[in-house]
Coordinates of C-alpha atoms in Angstrom, one line a residue:
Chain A
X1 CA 49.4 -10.9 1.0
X2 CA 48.8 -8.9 4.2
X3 CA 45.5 -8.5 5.9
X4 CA 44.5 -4.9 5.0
X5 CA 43.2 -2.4 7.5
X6 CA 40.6 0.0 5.4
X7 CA 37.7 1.2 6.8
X8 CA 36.0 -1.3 5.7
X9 CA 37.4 -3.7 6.9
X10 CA 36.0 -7.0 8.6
X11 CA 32.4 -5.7 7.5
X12 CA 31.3 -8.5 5.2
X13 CA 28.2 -9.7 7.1
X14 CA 27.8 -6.6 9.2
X15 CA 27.3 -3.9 6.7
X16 CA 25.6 -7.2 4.6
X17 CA 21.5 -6.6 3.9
X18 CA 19.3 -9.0 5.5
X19 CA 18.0 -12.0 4.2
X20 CA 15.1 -10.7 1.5
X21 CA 15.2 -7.4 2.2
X22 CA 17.6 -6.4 -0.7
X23 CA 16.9 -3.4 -2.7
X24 CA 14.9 -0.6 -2.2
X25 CA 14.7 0.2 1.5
X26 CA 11.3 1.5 2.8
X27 CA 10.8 5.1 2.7
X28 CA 9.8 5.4 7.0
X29 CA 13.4 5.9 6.9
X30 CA 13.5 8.9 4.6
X31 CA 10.1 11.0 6.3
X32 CA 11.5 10.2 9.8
X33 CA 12.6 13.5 11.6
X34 CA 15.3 14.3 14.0
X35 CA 15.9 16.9 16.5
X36 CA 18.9 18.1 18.6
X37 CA 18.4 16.5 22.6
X38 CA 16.9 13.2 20.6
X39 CA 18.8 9.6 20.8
X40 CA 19.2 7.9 18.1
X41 CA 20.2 4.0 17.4
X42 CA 23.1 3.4 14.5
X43 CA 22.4 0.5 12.7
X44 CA 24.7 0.6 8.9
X45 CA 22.3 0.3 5.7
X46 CA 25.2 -1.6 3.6
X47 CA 22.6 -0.6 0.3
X48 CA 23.4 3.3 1.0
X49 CA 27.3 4.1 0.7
X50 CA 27.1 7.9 1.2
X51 CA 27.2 8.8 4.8
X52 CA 28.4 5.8 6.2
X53 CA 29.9 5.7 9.9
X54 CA 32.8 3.5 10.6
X55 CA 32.2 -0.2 11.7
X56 CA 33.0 0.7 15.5
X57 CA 29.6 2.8 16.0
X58 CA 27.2 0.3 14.1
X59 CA 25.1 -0.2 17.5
X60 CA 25.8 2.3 19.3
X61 CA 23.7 4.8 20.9
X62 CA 24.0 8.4 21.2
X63 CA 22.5 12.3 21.1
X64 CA 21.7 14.4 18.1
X65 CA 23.7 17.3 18.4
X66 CA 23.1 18.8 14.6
X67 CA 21.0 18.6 11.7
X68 CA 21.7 19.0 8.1
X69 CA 20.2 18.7 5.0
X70 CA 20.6 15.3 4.7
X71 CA 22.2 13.7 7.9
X72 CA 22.8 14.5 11.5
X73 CA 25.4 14.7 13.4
X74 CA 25.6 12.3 16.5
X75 CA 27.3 12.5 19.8
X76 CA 28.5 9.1 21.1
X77 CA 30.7 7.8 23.8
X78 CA 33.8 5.7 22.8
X79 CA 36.5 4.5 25.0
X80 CA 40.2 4.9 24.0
X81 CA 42.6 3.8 26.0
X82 CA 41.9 4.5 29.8
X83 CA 39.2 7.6 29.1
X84 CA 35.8 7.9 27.5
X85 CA 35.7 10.7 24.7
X86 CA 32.4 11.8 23.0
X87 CA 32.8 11.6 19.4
X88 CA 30.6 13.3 17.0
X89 CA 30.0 11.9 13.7
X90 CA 27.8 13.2 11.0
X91 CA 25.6 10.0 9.5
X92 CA 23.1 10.0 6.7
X93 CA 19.4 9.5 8.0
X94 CA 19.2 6.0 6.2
X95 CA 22.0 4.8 9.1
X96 CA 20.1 5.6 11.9
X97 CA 17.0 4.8 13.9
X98 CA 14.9 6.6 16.8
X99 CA 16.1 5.0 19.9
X100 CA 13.6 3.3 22.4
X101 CA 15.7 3.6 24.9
X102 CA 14.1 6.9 26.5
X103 CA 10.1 5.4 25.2
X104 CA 10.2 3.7 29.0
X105 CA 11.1 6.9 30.7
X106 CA 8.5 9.0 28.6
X107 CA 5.9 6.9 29.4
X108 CA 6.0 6.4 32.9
X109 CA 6.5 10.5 32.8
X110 CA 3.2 11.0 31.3
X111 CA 1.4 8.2 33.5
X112 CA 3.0 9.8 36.6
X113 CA 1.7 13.0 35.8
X114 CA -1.7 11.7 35.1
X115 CA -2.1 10.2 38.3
X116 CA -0.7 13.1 40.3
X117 CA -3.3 15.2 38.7
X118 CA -6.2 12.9 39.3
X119 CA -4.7 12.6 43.2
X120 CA -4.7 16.5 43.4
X121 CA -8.4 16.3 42.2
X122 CA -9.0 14.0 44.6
X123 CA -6.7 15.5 47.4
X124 CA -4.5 13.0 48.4
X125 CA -0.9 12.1 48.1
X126 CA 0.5 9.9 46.3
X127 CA 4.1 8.8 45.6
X128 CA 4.6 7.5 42.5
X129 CA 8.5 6.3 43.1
X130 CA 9.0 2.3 41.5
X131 CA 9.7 0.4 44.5
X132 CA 12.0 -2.7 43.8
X133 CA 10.6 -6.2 43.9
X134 CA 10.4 -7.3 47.3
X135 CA 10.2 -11.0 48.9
X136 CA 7.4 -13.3 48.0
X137 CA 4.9 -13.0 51.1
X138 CA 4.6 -16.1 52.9
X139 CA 2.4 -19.5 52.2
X140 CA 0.8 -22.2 53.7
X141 CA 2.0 -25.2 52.0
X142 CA -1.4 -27.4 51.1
X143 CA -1.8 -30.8 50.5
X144 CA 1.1 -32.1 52.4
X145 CA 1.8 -35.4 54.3
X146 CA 4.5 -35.8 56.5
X147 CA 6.5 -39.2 56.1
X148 CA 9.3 -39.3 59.1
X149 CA 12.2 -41.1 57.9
X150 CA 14.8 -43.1 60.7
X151 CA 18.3 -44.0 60.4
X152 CA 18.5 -48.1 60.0
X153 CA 20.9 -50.0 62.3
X154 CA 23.9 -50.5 60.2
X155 CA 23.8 -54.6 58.3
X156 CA 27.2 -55.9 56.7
X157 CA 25.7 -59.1 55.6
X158 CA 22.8 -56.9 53.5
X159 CA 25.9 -54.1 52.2
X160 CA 28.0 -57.1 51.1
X161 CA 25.4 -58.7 49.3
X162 CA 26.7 -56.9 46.1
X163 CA 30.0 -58.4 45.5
X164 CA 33.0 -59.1 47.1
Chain B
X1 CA 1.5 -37.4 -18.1
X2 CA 5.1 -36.3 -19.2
X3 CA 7.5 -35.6 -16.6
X4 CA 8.2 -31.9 -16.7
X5 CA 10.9 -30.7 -14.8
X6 CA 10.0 -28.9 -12.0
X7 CA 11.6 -25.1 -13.6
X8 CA 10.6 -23.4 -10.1
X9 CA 11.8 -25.9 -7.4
X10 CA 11.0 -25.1 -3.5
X11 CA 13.8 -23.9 -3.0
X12 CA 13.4 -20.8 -5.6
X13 CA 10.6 -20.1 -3.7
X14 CA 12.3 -20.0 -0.2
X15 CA 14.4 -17.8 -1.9
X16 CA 12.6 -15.2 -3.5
X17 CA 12.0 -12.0 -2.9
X18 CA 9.2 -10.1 -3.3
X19 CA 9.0 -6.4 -4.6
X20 CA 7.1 -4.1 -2.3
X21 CA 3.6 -4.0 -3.3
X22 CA 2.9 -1.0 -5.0
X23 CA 5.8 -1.9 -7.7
X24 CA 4.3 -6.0 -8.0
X25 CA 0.7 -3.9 -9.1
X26 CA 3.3 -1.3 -11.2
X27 CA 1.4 1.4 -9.8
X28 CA 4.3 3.4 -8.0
X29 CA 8.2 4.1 -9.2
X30 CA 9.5 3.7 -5.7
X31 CA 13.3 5.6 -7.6
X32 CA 11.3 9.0 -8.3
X33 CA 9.4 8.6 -5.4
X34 CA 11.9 8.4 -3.0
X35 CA 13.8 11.3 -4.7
X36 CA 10.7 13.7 -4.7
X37 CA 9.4 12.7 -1.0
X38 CA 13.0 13.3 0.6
X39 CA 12.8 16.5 2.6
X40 CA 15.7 18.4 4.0
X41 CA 15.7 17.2 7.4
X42 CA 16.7 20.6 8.5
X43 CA 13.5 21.7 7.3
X44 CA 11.8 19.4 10.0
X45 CA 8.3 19.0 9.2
X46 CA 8.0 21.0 6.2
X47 CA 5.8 19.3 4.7
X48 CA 7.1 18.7 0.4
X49 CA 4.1 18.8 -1.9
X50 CA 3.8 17.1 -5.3
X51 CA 1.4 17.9 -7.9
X52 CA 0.2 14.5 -9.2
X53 CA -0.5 13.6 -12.6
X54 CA -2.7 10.7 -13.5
X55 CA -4.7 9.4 -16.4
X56 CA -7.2 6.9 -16.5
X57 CA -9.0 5.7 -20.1
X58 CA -11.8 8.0 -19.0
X59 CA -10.6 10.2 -16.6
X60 CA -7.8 12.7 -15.1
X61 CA -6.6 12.8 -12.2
X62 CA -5.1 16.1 -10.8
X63 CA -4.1 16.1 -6.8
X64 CA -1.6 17.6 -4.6
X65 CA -0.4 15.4 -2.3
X66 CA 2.2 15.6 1.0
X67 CA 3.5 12.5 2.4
X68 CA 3.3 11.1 6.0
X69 CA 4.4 7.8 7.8
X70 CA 0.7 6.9 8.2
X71 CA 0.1 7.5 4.7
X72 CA 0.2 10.4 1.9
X73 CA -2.4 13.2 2.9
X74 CA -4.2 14.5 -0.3
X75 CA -4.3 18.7 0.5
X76 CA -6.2 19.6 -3.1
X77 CA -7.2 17.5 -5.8
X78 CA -9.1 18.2 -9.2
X79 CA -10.9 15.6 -11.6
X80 CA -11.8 16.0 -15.0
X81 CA -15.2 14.5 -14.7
X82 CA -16.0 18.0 -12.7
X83 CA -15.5 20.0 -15.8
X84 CA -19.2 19.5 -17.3
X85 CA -19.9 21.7 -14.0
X86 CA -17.9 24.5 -16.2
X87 CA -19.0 24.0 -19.0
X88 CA -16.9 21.5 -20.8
X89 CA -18.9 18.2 -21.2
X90 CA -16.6 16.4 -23.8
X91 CA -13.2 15.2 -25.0
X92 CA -12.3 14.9 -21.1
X93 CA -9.1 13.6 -21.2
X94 CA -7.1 15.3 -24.1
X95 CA -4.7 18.0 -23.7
X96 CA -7.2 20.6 -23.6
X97 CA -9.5 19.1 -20.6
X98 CA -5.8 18.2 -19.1
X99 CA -5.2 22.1 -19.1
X100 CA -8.4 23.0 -17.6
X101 CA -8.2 20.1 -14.8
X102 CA -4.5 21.4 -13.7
X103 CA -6.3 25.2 -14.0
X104 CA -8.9 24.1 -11.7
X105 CA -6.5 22.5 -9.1
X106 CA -4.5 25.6 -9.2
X107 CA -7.5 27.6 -9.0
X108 CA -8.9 25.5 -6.1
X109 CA -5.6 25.1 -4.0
X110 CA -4.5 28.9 -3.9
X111 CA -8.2 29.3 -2.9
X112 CA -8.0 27.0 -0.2
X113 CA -4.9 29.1 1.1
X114 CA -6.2 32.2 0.4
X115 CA -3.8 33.1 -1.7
X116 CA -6.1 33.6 -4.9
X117 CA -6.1 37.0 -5.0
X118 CA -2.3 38.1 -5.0
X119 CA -1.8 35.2 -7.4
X120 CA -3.6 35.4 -10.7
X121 CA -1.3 33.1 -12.8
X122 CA -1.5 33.9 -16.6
X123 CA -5.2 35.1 -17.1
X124 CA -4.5 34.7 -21.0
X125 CA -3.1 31.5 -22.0
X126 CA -0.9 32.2 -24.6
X127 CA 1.4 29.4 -24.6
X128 CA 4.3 30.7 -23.6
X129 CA 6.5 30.0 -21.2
X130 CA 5.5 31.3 -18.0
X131 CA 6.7 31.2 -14.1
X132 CA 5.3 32.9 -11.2
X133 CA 7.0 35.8 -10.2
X134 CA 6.7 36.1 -5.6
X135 CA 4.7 39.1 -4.7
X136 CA 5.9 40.7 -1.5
X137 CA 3.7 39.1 1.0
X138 CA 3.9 35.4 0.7
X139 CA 6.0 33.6 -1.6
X140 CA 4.1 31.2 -3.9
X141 CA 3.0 27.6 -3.4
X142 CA 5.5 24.9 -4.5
X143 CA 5.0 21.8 -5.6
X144 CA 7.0 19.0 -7.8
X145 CA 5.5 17.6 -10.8
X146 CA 5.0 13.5 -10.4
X147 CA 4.0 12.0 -13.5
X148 CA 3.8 8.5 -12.2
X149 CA 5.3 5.9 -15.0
X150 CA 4.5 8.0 -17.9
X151 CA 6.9 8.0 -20.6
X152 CA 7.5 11.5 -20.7
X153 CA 7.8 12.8 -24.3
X154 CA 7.2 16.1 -26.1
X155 CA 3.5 16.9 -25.7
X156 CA 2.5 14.4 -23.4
X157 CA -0.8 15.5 -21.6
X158 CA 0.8 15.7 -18.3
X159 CA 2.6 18.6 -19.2
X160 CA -0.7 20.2 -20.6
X161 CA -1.5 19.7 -16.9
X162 CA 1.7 20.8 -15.7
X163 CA 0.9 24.4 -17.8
X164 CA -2.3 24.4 -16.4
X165 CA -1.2 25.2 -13.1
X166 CA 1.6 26.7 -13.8
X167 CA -1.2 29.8 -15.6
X168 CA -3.5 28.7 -12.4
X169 CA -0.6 30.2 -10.0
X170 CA 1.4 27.2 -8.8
X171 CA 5.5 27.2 -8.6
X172 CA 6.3 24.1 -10.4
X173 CA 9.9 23.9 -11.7
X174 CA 10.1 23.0 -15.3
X175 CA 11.4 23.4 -18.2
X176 CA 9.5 24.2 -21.7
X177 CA 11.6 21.3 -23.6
X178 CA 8.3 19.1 -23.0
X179 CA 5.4 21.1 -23.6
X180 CA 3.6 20.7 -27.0
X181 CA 5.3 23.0 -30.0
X182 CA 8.7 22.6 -28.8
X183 CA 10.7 21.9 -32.0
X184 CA 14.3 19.8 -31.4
X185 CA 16.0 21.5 -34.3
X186 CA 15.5 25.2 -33.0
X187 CA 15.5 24.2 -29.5
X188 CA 12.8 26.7 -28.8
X189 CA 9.0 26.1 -27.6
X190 CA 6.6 27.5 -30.9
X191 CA 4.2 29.3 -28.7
X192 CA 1.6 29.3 -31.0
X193 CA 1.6 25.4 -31.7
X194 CA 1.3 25.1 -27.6
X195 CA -1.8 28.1 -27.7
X196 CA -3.3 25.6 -30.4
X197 CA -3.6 22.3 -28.2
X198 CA -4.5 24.2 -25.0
X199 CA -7.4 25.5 -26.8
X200 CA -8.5 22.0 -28.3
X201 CA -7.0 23.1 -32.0
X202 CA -5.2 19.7 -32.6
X203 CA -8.7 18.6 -32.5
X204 CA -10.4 20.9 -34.3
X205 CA -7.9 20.2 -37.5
X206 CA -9.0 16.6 -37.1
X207 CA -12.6 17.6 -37.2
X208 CA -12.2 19.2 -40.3
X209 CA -10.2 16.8 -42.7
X210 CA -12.5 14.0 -41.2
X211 CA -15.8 16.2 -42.6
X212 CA -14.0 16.5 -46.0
X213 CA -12.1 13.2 -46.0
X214 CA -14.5 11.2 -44.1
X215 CA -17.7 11.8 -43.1
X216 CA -18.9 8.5 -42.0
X217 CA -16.0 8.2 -39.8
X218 CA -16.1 11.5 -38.7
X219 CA -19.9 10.8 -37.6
X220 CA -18.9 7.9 -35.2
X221 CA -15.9 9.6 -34.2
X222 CA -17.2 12.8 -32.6
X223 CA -20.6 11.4 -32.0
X224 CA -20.9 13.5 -28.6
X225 CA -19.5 16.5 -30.4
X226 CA -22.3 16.3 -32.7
X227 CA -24.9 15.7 -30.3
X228 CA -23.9 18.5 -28.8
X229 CA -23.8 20.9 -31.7
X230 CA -19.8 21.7 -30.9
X231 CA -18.3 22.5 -34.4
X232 CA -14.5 22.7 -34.9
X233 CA -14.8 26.7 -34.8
X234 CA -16.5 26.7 -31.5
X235 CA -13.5 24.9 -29.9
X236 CA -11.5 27.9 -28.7
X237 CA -14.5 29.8 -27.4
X238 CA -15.6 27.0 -25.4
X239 CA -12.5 26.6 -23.9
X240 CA -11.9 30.1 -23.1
X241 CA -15.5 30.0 -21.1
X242 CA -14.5 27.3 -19.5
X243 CA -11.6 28.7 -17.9
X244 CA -13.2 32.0 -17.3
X245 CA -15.8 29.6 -15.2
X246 CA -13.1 27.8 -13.4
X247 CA -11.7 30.8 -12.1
X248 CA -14.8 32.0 -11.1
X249 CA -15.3 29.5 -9.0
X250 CA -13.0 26.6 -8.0
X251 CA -14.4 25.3 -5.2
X252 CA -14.6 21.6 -4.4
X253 CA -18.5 20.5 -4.7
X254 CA -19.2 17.4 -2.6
X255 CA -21.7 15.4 -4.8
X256 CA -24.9 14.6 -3.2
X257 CA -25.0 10.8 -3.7
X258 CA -24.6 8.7 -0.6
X259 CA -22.1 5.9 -0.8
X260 CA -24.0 2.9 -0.8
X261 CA -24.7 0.9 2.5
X262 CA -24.5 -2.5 1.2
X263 CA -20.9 -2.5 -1.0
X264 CA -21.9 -4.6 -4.6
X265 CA -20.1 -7.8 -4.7
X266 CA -17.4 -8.4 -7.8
X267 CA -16.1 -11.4 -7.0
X268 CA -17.6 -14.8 -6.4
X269 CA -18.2 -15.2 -2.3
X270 CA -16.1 -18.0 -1.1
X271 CA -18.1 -21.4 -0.3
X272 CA -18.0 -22.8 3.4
X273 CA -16.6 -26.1 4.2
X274 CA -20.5 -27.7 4.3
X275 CA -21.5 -26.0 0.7
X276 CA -18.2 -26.9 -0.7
X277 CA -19.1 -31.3 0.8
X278 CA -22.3 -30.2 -0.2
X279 CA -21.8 -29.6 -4.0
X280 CA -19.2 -32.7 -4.2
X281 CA -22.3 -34.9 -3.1
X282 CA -24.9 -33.6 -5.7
X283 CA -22.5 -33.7 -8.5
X284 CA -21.4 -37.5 -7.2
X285 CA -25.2 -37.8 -7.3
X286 CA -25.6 -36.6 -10.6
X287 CA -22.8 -38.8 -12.2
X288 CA -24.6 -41.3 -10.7
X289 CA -27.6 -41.1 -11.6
X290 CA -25.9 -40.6 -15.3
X291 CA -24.1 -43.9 -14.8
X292 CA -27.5 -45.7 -14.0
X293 CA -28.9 -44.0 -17.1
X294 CA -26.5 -45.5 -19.4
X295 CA -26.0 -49.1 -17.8
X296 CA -30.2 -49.0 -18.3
X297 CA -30.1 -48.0 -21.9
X298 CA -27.2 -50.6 -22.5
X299 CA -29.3 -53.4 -20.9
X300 CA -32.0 -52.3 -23.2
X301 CA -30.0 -52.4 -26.5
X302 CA -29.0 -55.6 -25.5
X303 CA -31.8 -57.2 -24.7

């Protein structure tokens, strides 16, 4: 019997509900909301069967471009062949998860701008730019004694003492 | 001791599951909830408000309630142990006191919005069906009926509530199939029948046979009617005052007691590691001293 193709195919343990945590699914998921700009995470709730994306975009990663009544519409990237097309899907809300991939940038935004302000108050300049991590500084290495070690004159008699 | 087989092995217990906590206590029915908390999500953070329903043995419980990630926020709610402030001091949770506690919520949330004034509700409550038509400033205040795990059958006193605030001003959707005096062979709500339990008639008829049939019973029965010189005539006057009081004034009233600084202690306080060594040495002691008793006593008998 061939292998089949449908769109479900090969999704046994990935569309599969964790171990103990069958059933109802918590209701964050419902009173989450979603605007257009935000990124969201797709991650397949096997337990809901309306609104499910294909296999391909469980974990993937993209904008919200619209919002309906009961799912949104995501914008991802997805390579076909030798190009990169941006696909939109619409997915229910139980599929998909706030991304944290933008949490990083907003905080450092808010931190940065909290420091300039307090640097204006104070009047000086600041640059708040990360700077790479550079080379370790130098060391003085304590507790060290120094053994010099000289070659020995070369002895057949002691190398042969082995076998032969 | 028999061997019993072990019916719930280690491994069941690896295994299992547990229900989220609110069903293990059967206090919430996660299906309804999740259909009456979902919000069209482009509605954004409009936020979706249900009018609760819940009876205790003693008490009913009236609120209306939005739901957040960080918990459900509580916007209005109404008990029926505030109705002695109107008047209404007994018989607090039958379908009368049910009526006047989703009255009083209604009342008390349109208040709270300022909306009292453009809607009055059904100043007369006659029992008949009746929906709030939108004026043409603001449309009126919505909210979904949740009666908890009630089994929801024709004349249940939630929907005694539900009519409350439905007269009070609120725009719940319903439908009259449930309300007391709704007859399955006509398929029509007997408006009269329904005006008779919101004023307390159901009880008065009881009242009355009891004083012919049954005095004795009828003495123990409505003790606190008696005491407070409420005869089965007086029933739909007292009720009508009552909500001519709550619509007065609805307002919350915070109660004057202070919540208590020490919290009173229900269960037993769990014993320390030295109390617990403690104990196992005086009753060792005890058995002892027991033991000594008896080997004495024996050595007496025998000698």
């Amino acid at each position: 019997m061939p292998a089949g193709h449908g769109v479900r195919s090969r999704t046994r343990d990935l569309f599969s509900r964790p171990f103990r945590k069958k059933g109802y699914i918590p209701l964050t998921t419902y009173l989450r909301t979603y605007k257009i700009g935000d990124y969201v995470d797709i991650k397949v709730n096997g337990a809901v069967h309306k609104g499910m994306p294909h296999k391909f975009y469980h974990g993937r990663t993209g904008r919200v471009w619209n919002v309906t009544k009961r799912a949104i519409g995501v914008e991802i990237n997805k390579q076909v062949g030798n190009r990169i097309i941006r696909k939109r899907i619409h997915v229910r809300v139980e599929h998909v998860q706030p991304s944290r991939c933008t949490e990083d940038l907003r905080l450092r935004k808010k931190k940065n701008d909290q420091l300039k302000a307090e640097a204006k108050a104070r009047g000086e300049i600041i640059s708040t730019k990360r700077q790479p991590e550079g080379p370790k500084p130098g060391f003085m290495v304590e507790g060290a004694t120094l053994e010099t070690v000289t070659p020995i004159p070369y002895d057949v008699v002691n190398d042969l003492k082995g076998g032969y | 001791m028999v061997y019993v087989k072990t019916q719930k092995t280690k491994a069941y217990f690896k295994r299992y599951q547990v229900k989220f906590k609110r069903r293990r206590q059967g206090k919430t029915d996660y299906r309804a909830r999740i259909r009456l908390i979902n919000q069209d999500k482009n509605k954004y953070n409009t936020p979706k408000y249900r009018f609760v329903v819940r009876f205790t043995n003693k008490d009913i419980i009236a609120q209306i309630i939005s739901a957040s990630i960080a918990g459900d926020l509580v916007l209005a709610a109404a008990y029926a142990h505030e109705l002695p402030r109107y008047g209404l001091e007994v018989g607090l949770t039958n379908y009368a006191a049910a009526y006047c506690t989703g009255l009083l919520l209604a009342r008390r949330v349109l208040k709270m919005l300022e909306m009292d004034e453009e809607y009055e509700g059904n100043v007369e409550a006659t029992g008949e069906d009746f929906s709030v038509e939108p004026t043409e400033s603001r449309r009126p205040f919505r909210a979904l009926l949740d009666v908890g795990l009630v089994r929801t059958t024709t004349g249940n006193r939630v929907f005694g509530c539900l009519k409350g605030a439905l007269d009070g001003g609120l725009d719940i959707p319903h439908s009259d199939k449930r309300f007391a005096g709704f007859s399955k062979d006509d398929k029509q709500l007997d408006a009269e029948v329904h005006r008779k339990y919101i004023f307390g008639g159901h009880v008065a008829s009881y009242m009355r046979m009891l004083m012919e049939d049954e005095p004795e019973k009828y003495q123990t029965h409505f003790s606190e009617y008696i005491k407070r010189g409420i005869e089965p005539d007086d029933m739909e006057g007292l009720y009508k005052k009552v909500h001519a009081a709550i619509r007065a004034d609805p307002t919350m009233v915070k109660s004057a007691k202070e919540p208590p600084k020490e919290h009173k202690r229900y269960n037993l306080r769990k014993l320390t590691y030295e109390e617990r060594k403690a104990k196992l040495i005086d009753r060792l002691n005890a058995l002892n001293a027991r033991a000594q008793d008896d080997a004495d006593e024996d050595e007496d008998d025998d000698e």
